[in-house]
XYZ file of N, CA and C in Angstrom:
249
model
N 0.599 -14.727 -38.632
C 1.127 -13.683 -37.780
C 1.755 -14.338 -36.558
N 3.007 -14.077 -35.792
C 3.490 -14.560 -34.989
C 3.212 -13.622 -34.219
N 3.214 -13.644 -32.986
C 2.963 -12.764 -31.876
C 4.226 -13.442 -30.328
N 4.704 -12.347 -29.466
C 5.696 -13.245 -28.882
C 4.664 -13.406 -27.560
N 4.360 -14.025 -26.676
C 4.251 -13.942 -25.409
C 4.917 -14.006 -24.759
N 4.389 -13.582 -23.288
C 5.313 -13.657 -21.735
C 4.515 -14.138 -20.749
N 4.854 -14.982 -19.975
C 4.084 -15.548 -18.537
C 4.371 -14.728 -17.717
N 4.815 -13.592 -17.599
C 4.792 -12.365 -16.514
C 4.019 -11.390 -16.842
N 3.026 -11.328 -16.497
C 1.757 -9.723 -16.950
C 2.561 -8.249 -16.300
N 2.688 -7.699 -17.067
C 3.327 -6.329 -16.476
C 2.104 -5.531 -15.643
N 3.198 -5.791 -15.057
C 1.941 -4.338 -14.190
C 0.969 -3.491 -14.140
N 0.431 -3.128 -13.894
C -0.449 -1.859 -14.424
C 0.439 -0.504 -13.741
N 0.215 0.734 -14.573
C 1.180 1.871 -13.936
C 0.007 2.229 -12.827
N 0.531 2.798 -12.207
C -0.090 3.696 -11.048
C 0.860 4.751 -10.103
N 0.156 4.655 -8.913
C 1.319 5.438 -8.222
C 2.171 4.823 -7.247
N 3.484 4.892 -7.317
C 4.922 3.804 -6.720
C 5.322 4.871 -5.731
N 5.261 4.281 -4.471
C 6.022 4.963 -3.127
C 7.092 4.850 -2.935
N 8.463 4.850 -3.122
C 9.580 4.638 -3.218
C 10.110 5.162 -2.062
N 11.601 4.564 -1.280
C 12.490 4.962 -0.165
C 11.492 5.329 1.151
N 9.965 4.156 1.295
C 9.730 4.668 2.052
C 9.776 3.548 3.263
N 10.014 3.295 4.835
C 10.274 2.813 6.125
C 8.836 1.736 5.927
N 8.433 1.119 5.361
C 7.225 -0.038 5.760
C 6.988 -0.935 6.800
N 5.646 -0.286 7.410
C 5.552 -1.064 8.755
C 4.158 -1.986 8.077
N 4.329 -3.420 8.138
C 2.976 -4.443 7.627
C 1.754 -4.786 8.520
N 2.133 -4.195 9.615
C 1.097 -4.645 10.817
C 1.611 -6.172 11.349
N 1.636 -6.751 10.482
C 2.457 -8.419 11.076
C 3.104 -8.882 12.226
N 4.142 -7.674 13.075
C 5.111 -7.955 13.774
C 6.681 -8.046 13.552
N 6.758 -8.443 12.322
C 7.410 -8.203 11.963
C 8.830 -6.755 11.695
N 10.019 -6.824 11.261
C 10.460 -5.375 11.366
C 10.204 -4.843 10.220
N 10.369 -3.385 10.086
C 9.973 -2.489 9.094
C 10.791 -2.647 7.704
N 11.107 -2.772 6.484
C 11.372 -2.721 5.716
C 11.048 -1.469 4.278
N 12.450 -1.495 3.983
C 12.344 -0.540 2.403
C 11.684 -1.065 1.496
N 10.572 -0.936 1.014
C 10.241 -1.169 -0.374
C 9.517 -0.418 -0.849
N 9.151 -0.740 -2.338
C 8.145 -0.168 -3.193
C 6.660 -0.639 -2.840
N 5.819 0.388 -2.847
C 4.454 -0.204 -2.813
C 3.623 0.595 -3.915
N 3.306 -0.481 -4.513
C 2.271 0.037 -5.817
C 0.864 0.479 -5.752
N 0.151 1.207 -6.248
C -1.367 2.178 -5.745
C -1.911 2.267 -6.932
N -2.724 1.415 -7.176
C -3.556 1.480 -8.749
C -5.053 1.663 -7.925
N -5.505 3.295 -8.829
C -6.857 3.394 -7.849
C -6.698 3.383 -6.567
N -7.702 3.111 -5.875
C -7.603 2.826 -4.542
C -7.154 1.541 -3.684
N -6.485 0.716 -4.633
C -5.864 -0.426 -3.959
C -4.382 -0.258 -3.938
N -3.910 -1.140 -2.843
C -2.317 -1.711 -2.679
C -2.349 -2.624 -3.573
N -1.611 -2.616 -5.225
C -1.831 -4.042 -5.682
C -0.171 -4.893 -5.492
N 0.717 -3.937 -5.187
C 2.254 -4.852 -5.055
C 2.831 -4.064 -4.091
N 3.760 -4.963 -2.984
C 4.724 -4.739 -2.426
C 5.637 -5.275 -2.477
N 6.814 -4.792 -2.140
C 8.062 -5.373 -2.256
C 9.231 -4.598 -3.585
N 10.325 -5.440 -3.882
C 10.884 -4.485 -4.490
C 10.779 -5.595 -6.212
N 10.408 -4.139 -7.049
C 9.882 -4.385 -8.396
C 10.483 -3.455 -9.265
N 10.392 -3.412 -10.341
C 10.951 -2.605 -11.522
C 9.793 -1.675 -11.440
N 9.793 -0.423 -11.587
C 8.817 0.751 -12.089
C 8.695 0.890 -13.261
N 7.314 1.391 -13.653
C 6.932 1.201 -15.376
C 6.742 2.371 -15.765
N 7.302 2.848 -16.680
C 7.745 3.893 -17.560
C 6.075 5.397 -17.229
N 5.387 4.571 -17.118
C 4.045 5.640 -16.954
C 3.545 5.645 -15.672
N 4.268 5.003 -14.548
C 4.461 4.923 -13.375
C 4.510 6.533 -11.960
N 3.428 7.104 -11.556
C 3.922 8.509 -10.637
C 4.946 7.780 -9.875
N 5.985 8.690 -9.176
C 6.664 7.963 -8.326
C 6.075 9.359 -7.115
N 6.379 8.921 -5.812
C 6.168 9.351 -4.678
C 7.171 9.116 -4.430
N 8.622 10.093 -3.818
C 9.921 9.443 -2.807
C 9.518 10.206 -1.573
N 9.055 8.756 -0.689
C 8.555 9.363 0.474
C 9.924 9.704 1.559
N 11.218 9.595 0.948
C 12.116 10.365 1.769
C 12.493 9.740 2.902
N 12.533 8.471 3.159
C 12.333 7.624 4.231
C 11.290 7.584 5.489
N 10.594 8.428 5.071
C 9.409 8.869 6.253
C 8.630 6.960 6.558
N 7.637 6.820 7.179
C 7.272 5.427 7.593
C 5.938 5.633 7.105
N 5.663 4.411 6.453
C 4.079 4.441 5.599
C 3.673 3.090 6.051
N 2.424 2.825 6.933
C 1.559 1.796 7.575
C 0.447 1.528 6.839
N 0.347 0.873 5.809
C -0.816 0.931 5.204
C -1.867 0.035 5.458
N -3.113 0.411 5.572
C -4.247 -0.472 6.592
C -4.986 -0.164 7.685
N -4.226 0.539 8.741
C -5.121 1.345 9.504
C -6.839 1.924 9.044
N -7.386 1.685 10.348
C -8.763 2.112 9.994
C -8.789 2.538 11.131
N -8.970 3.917 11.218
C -9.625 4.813 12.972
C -10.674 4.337 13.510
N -10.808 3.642 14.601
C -12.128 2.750 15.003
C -12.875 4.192 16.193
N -11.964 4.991 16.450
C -11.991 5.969 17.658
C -13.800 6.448 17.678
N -14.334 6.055 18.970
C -15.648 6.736 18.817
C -15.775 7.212 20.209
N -16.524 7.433 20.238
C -17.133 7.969 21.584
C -18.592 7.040 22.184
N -18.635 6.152 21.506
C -20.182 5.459 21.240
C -20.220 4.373 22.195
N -19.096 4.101 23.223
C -18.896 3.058 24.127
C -19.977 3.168 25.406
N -20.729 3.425 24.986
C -21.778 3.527 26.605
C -22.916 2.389 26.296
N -23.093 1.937 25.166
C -24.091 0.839 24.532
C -23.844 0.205 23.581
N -22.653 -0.115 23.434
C -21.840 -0.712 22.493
C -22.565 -2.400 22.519
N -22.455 -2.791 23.672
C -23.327 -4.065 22.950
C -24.956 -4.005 22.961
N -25.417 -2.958 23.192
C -26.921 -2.877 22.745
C -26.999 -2.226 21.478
N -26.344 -1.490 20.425
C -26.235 -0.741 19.642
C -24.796 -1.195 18.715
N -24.537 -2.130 18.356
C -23.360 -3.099 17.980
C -22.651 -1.960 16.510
């Protein structure tokens, strides 16, 4: 039996954010790309081919920051006795 291989693993489908403003946290400036969402992870950014079983999201150029975590508390009165 012959079988063909490829040294590129395709993707896994998930859900693809498309046309949306990407800010990386880096410093860097914002850029267009695709960002890929398998489960609850970011597994690709940048710009990629979409896979046929792929959701797409066209976020419409709106700006998507992904990473943020709300640290916001109110708990600052013993913050280093209560860490």
């Amino acid at each position: 039996m012959l079988v063909a291989c490829s040294a590129e693993k395709a993707a896994p489908s998930g859900l693809v954010i498309v046309n949306a403003r990407v800010i990386d946290g880096t410093g860097g400036p914002s850029q267009y790309v695709n960002v890929r969402i398998v489960g609850d992870r970011i597994v690709q950014v940048g710009a990629f081919d979409l896979a046929e079983a792929d959701e797409i999201f066209d976020a419409n150029g709106l700006t998507l920051a992904p990473g943020f975590i709300e640290t916001h508390s109110h708990h600052d009165g013993d913050i280093f006795d209560n860490p």
